[in-house]
XYZ file of C-alpha atoms in Angstrom:
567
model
C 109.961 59.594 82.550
C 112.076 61.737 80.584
C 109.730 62.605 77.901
C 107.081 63.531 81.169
C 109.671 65.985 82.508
C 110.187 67.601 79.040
C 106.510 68.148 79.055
C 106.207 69.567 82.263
C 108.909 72.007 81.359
C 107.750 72.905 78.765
C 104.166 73.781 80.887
C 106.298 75.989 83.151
C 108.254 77.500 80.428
C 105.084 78.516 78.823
C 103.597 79.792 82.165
C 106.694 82.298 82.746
C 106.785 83.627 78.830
C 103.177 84.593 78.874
C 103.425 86.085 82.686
C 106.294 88.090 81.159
C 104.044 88.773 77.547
C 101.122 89.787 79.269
C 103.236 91.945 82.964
C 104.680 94.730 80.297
C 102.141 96.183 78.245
C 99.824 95.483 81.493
C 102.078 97.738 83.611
C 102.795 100.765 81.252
C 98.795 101.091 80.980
C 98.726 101.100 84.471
C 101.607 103.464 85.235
C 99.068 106.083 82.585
C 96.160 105.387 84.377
C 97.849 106.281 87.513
C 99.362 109.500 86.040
C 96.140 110.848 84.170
C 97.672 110.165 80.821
C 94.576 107.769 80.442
C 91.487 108.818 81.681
C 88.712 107.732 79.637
C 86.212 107.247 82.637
C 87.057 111.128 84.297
C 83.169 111.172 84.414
C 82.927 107.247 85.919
C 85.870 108.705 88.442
C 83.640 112.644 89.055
C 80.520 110.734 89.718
C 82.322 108.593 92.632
C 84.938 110.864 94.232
C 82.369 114.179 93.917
C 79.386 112.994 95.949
C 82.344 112.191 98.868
C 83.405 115.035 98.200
C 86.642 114.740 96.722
C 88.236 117.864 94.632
C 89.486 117.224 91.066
C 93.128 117.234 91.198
C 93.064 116.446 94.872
C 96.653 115.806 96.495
C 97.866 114.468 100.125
C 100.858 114.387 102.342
C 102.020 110.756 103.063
C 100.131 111.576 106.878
C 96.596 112.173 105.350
C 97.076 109.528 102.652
C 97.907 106.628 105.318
C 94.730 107.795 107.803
C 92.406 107.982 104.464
C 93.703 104.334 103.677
C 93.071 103.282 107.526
C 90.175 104.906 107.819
C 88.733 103.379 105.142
C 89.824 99.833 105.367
C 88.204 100.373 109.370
C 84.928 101.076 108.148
C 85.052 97.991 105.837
C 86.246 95.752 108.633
C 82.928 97.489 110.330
C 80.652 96.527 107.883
C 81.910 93.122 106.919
C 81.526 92.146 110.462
C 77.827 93.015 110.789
C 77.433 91.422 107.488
C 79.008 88.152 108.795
C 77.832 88.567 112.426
C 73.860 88.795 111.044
C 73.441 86.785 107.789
C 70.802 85.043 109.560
C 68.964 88.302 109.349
C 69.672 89.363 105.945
C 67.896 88.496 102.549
C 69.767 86.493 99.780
C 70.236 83.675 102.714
C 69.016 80.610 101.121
C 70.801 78.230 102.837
C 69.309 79.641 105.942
C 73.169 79.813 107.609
C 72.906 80.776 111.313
C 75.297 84.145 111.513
C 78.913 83.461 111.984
C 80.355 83.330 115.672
C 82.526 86.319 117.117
C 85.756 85.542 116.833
C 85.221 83.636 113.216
C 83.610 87.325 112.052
C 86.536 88.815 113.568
C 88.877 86.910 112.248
C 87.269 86.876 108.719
C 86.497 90.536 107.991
C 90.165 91.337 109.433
C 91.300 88.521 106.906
C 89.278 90.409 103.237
C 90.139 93.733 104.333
C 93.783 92.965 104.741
C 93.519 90.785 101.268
C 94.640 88.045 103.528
C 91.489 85.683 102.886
C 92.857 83.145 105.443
C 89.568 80.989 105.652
C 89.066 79.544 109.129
C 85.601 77.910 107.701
C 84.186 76.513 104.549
C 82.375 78.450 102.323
C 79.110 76.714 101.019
C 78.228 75.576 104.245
C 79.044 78.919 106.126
C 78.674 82.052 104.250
C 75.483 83.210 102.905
C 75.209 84.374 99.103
C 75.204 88.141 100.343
C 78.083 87.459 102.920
C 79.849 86.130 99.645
C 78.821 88.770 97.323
C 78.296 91.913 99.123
C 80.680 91.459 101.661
C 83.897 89.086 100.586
C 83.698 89.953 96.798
C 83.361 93.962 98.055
C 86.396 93.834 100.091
C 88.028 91.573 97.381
C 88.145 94.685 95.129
C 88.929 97.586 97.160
C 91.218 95.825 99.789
C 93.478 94.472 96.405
C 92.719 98.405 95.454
C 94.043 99.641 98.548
C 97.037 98.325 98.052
C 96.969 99.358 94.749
C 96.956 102.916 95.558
C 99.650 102.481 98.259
C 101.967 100.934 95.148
C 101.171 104.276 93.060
C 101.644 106.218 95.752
C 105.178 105.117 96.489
C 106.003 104.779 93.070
C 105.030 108.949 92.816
C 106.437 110.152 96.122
C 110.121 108.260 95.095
C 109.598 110.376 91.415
C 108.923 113.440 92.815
C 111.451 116.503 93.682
C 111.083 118.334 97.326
C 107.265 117.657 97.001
C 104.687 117.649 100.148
C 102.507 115.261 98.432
C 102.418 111.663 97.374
C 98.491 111.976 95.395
C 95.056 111.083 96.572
C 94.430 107.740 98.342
C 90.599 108.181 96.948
C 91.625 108.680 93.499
C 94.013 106.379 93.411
C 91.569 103.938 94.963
C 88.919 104.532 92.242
C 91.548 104.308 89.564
C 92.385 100.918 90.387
C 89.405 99.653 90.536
C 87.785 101.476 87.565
C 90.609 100.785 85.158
C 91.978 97.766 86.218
C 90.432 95.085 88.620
C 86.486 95.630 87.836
C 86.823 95.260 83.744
C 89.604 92.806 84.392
C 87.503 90.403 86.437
C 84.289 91.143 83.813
C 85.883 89.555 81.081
C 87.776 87.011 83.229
C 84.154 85.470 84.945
C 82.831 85.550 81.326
C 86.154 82.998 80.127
C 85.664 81.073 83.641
C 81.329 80.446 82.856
C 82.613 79.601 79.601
C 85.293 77.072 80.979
C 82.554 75.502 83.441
C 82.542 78.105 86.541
C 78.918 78.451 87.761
C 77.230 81.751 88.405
C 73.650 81.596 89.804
C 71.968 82.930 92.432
C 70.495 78.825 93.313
C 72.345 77.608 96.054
C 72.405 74.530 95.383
C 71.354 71.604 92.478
C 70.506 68.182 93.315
C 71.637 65.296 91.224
C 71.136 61.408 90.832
C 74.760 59.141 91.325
C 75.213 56.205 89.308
C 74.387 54.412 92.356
C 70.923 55.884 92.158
C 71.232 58.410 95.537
C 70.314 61.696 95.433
C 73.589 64.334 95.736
C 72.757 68.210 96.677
C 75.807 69.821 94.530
C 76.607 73.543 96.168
C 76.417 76.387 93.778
C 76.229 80.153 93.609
C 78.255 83.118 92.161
C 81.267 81.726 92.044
C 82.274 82.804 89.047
C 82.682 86.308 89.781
C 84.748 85.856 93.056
C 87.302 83.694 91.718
C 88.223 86.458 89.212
C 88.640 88.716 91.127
C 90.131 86.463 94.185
C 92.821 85.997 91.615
C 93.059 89.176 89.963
C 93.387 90.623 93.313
C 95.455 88.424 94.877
C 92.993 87.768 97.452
C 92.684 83.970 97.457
C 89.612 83.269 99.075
C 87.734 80.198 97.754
C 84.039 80.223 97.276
C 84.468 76.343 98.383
C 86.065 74.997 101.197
C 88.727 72.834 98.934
C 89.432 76.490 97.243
C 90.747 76.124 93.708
C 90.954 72.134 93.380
C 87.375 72.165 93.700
C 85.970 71.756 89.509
C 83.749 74.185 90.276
C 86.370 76.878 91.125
C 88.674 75.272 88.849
C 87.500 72.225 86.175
C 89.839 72.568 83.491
C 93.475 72.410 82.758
C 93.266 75.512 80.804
C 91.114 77.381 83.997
C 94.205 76.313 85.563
C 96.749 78.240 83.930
C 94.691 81.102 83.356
C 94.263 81.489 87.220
C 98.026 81.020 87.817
C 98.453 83.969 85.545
C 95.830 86.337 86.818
C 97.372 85.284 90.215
C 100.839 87.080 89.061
C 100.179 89.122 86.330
C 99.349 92.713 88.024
C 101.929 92.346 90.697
C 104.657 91.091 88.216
C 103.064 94.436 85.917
C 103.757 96.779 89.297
C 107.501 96.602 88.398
C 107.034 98.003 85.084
C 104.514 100.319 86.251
C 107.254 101.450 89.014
C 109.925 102.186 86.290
C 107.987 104.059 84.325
C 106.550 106.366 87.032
C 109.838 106.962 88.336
C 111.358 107.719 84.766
C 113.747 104.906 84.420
C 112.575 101.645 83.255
C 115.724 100.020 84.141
C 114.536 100.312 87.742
C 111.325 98.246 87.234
C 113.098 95.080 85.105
C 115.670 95.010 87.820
C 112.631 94.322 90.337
C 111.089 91.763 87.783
C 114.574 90.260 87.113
C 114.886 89.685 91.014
C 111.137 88.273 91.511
C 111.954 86.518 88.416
C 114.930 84.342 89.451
C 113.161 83.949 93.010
C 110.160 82.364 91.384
C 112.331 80.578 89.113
C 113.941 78.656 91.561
C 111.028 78.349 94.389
C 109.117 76.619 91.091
C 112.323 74.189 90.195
C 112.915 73.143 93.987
C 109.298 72.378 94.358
C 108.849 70.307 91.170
C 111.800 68.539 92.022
C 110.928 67.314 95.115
C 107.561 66.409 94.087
C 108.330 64.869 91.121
C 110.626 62.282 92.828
C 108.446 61.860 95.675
C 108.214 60.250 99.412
C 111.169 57.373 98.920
C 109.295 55.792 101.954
C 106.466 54.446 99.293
C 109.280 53.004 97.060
C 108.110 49.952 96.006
C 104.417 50.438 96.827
C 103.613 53.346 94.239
C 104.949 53.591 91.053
C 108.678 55.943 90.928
C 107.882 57.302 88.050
C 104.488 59.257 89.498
C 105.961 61.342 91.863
C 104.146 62.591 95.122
C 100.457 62.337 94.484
C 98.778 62.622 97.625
C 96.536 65.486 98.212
C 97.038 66.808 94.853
C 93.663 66.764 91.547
C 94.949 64.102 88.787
C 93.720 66.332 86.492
C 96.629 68.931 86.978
C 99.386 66.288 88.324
C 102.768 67.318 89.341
C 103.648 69.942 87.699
C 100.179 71.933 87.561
C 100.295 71.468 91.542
C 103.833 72.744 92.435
C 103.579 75.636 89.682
C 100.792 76.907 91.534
C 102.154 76.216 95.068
C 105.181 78.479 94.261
C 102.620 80.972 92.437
C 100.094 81.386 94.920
C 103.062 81.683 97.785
C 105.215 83.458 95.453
C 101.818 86.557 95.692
C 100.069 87.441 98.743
C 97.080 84.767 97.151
C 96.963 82.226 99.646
C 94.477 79.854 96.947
C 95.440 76.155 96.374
C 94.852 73.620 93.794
C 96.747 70.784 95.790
C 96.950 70.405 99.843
C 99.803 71.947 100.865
C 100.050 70.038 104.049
C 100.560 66.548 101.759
C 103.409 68.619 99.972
C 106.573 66.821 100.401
C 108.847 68.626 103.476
C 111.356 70.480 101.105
C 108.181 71.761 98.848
C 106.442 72.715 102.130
C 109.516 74.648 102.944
C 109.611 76.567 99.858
C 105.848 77.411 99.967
C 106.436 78.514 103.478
C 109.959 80.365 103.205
C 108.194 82.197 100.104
C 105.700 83.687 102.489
C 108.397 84.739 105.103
C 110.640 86.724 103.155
C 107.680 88.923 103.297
C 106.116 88.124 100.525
C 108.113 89.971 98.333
C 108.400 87.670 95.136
C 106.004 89.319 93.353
C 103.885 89.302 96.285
C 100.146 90.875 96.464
C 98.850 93.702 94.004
C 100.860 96.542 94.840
C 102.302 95.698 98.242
C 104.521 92.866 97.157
C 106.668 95.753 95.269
C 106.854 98.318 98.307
C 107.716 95.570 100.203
C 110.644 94.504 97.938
C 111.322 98.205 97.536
C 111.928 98.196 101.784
C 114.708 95.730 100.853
C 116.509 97.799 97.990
C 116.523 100.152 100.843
C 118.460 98.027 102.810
C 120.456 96.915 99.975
C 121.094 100.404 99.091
C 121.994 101.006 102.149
C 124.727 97.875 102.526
C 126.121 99.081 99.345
C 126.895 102.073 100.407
C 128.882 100.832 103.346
C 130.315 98.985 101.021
C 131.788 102.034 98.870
C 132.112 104.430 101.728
C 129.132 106.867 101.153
C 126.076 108.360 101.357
C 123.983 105.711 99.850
C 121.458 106.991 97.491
C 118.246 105.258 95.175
C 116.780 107.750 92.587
C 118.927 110.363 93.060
C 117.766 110.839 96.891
C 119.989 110.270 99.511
C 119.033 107.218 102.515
C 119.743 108.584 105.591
C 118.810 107.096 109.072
C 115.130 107.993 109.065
C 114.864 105.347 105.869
C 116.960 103.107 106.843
C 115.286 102.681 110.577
C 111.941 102.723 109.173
C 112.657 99.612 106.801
C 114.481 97.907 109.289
C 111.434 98.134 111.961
C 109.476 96.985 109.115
C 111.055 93.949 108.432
C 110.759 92.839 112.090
C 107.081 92.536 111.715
C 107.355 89.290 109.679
C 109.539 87.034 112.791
C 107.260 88.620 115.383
C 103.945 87.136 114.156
C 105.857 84.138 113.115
C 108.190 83.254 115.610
C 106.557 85.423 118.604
C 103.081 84.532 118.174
C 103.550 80.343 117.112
C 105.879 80.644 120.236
C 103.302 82.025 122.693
C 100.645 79.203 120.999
C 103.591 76.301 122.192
C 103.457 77.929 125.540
C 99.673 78.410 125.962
C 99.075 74.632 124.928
C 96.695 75.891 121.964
C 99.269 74.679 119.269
C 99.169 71.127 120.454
C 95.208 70.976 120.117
C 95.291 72.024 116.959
C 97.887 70.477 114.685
C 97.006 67.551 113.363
C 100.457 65.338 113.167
C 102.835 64.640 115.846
C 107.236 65.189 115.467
C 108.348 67.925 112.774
C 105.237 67.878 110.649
C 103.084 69.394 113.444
C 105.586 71.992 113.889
C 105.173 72.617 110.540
C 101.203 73.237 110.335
C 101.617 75.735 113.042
C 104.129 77.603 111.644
C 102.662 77.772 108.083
C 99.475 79.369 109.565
C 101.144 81.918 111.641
C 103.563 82.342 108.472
C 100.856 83.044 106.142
C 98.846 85.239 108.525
C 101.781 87.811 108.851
C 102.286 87.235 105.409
C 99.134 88.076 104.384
C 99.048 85.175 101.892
C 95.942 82.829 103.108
C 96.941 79.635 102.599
C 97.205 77.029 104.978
C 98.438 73.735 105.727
C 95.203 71.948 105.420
C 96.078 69.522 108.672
C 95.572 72.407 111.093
C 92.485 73.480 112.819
C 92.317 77.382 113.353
C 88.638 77.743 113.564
C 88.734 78.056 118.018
C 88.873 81.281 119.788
C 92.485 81.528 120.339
C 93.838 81.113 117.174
C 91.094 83.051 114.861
C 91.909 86.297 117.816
C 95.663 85.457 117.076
C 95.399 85.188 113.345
C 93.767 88.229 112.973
C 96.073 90.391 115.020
C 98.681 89.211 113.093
C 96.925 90.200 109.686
C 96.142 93.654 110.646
C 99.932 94.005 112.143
C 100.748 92.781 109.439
C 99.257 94.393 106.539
C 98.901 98.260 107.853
C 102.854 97.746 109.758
C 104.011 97.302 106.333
C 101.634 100.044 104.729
C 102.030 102.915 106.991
C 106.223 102.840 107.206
C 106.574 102.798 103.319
C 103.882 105.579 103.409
C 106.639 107.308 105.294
C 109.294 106.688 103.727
C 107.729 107.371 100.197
C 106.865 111.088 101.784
C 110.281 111.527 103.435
C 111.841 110.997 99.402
C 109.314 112.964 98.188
C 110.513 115.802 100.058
C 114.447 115.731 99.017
C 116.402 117.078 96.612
C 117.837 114.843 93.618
C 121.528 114.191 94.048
C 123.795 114.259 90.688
C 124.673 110.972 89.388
C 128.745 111.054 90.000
C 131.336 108.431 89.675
C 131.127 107.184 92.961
C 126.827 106.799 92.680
C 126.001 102.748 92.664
C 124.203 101.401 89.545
C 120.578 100.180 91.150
C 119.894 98.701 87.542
C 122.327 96.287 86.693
C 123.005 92.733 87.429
C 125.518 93.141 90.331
C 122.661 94.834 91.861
C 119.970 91.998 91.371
C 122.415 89.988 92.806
C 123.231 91.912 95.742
C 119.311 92.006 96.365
C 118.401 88.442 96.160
C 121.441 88.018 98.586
C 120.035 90.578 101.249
C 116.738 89.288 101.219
C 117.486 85.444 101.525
C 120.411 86.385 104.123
C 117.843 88.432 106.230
C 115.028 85.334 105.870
C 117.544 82.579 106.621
C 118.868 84.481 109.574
C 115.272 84.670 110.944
C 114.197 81.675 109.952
C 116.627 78.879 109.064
C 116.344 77.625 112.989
C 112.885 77.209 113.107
C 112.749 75.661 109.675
C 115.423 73.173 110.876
C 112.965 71.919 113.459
C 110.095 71.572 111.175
C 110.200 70.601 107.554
C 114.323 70.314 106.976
C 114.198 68.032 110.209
C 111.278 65.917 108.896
C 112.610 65.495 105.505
C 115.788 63.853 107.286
C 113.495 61.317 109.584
C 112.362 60.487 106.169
C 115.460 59.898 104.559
C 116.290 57.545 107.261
C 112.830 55.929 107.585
C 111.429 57.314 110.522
C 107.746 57.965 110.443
C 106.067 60.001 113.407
């Protein structure tokens, strides 16, 4: 047992150095390529943004950035929904898939444009090659983009003195995807082929069993979506069992290098951030605070699945921990690193069942998702939404001190300070607000799978991860009926562009000020009293919210287990 554990933490300890090896030089490239310092494809980025007719040099206020970015994203929503809506009519169909119902196309183009990827279906026996190439890979790239640019943006406007403008959503946009996700996920579907990923346009291969029966094996381009469902954060399997099917995933080694493409641009954001705002120190503050979350989301959960269910003591042995719903081929500690991983970033992907997780792990997987997805989080949105809570923070402390509290030299006044606060109330409304009106309706009961705590628990996972535009899902409940794919999606959208649009604000409110002297009286934002004080706001502000509700679904079932009651 003991020599098990050492080896598992030594797995995990190996997983964090090479996030943290691979985050820094990954995030000062990006901060160049989002200042011009590196622009070895200006003709790649002329022949895109000139035909749309995009200046060189082209700059926005914060108001034309955020209707570019919705604009955009609205016309992708458009076009994925045709897609979806008439596969049955479009070539590269050779599963010859009916097209997908209303309110699943609804749901699923709101779910890739918001880099959601909730997946109310299964994929090889839904989605049409094209639907999976031309529409979910498309919006794979340029909805992780999207919030890309946003990141940049923010990270410029909080730089900048008494400026109107934050950049250029489009060039931002092509930036990201030109420097960054599209040679990215080239060489990473080259290493996944290599490690056993298919990629082929045959949809399917048929095979003889031992038994002698003929098996029809699904295939396609899977390759090339995973790497960039993971590069992106997106999360969306090709298969319906995601990432624990061998297709997706077959190796040990696929498996850590998915867990790190997972995390490695949004973990890079932070040193991107401090280096476009001019002091570093402000980006490894972020990354120390995401660290220690993640740190302690991965120890609970391997804890608690390592010693397992004590209601199968004596039937299993102690010593393998919780097993169920997990692939033997990445155990315990493969499962629960990329549990916290995929929570820990807007990803949503799963190598184990989440809904066979014991209750404490469940919690963490879920509580991840409703601080707001903010450890680490998705590409670029997981750091302006930890950047709403310095705000806050910022904001405490200077209560604290008895002044005008200021981050980067610019003063937060009430416009800042409302705006993140309004934010934040996004997350407990599609949680608590919409699982509520679900209960009420009688749709929550038809579609959870267990009965007591657990149930509880499946519902407020999905409604969880639809606000937090993670994805993942408790596998037990069934969201694919007309309520709760309508539901789901409004929450996404609320979700993702609620979030967007107020740090767009904010960002061009900062932009705008003057820089305040650093005095005496200015607090450090840098140093470890301020980590501190911004773990503590954000688990404070998520426990407030959602410590009752939690005590009614996974803390209350892992006491019935405790004392051997079963539902």
């Amino acid at each position: 047992m003991f020599a098990t554990v050492t080896a598992d933490l030594a797995q995990i300890g190996l997983y964090l150095v090479l996030l943290a090896a691979l985050a820094l030089p990954l995030g000062l490239y990006m901060a160049k390529v989002y200042t011009g310092e590196i622009a070895f494809l200006a003709r790649a980025e002329r022949a895109v943004l000139a035909p749309a007719g995009v200046p060189p040099k082209h700059e926005q206020h914060w108001t034309a950035y955020a209707l570019s970015l919705l604009a955009f994203n609205a016309a992708g929503f458009v076009v994925l929904y045709l897609v979806l809506r008439f596969q049955n009519l479009l070539p590269l169909n050779p599963q010859g898939f009916d097209g997908v119902a209303p309110h699943l196309a609804f749901n699923t183009a709101i779910s890739f444009v918001t880099n959601t990827n909730w997946q109310s279906y299964g994929g090889e026996t839904t989605l049409s090659t094209l639907s999976q190439m031309v529409g979910l890979t498309t919006q794979n790239f340029v909805s992780a983009a999207s919030g890309m640019a946003v990141a940049a943006a923010v990270a410029r406007g909080l730089a900048s003195r008494q400026a109107r403008s934050i950049g250029s959503f489009w060039t931002d946009l092509v930036r990201s995807i030109l420097y960054v996700l599209l040679p990215a996920s080239i060489i990473f579907a080259l290493v996944l082929v290599c490690l056993g990923v298919p990629q082929t346009l045959h949809a399917s291969a048929t095979a003889t069993t031992l038994e002698g029966a003929q098996q029809t094996i699904a295939l396609g381009p899977v390759a090339s979506q995973i790497a960039i469902k993971q590069l992106g954060t997106n999360g969306g399997g090709f298969f319906n069992v995601n990432a624990a099917h061998p297709f997706e995933n077959p190796t040990a080694l696929s498996n850590l290098l998915e867990m790190l493409a997972i995390l490695v641009i949004p973990a890079a954001f932070c040193f991107t951030y401090g280096r476009m705002v001019g002091d570093r120190r402000q980006g490894r503050a972020l990354f120390a605070a995401m660290g220690i979350m993640l740190i302690v989301a991965i120890a609970i959960l391997y804890t608690t699945e390592r010693l397992g269910n004590p209601l199968q003591a004596g039937v299993i042995d102690a010593g393998a921990g919780s097993l169920e719903g997990k692939e033997v081929r990445f155990g315990i500690v493969g499962s629960a690193l990329w549990a916290a991983v995929t929570t820990a970033a807007s990803n949503g992907s799963v190598n184990a069942m989440h809904d066979s997780l014991t209750p404490l792990g469940g919690l963490v997987t879920m509580l991840n998702i409703q601080l707001g997805e903010v450890v680490f989080g998705g590409v670029g949105v997981g750091l302006t939404g930890m950047l709403l809570f310095v705000i806050l923070t910022v904001f405490l402390a200077g209560l604290m001190v008895g002044r005008t509290p200021e981050y980067l030299g610019k003063k937060i006044e009430a416009r800042e300070v409302k705006l993140a606060a309004l934010t934040l109330l996004i997350m407990p409304v599609g949680v608590l607000g919409f699982a509520a009106l679900a209960i009420a309706t009688g749709h929550a009961q038809t579609s959870v799978q267990d009965a007591g705590p657990h149930g509880l628990s499946e519902l407020l996972y999905a409604y969880s991860s639809a606000t937090g535009n993670n994805g993942s899902a408790f596998a037990g409940f069934n969201a694919n009926v007309a309520w709760h794919d309508t539901w789901l999606g409004i929450a996404m959208l609320m979700a993702r562009f609620g979030y967007i649009v107020p740090i767009l604000a904010i960002a061009g409110s900062l932009a705008a000020k003057k820089t305040a002297p650093v005095t005496v009286g200015t607090f450090p934002t840098h140093g470890p009293l301020f980590v501190g004080l911004l773990i503590a706001t954000i688990l404070i502000v998520g426990a407030l919210t959602f410590l009752p509700v939690l005590a009614l679904g996974p803390i209350a079932e892992q006491v019935s287990i405790l004392a051997g009651q079963t539902f």
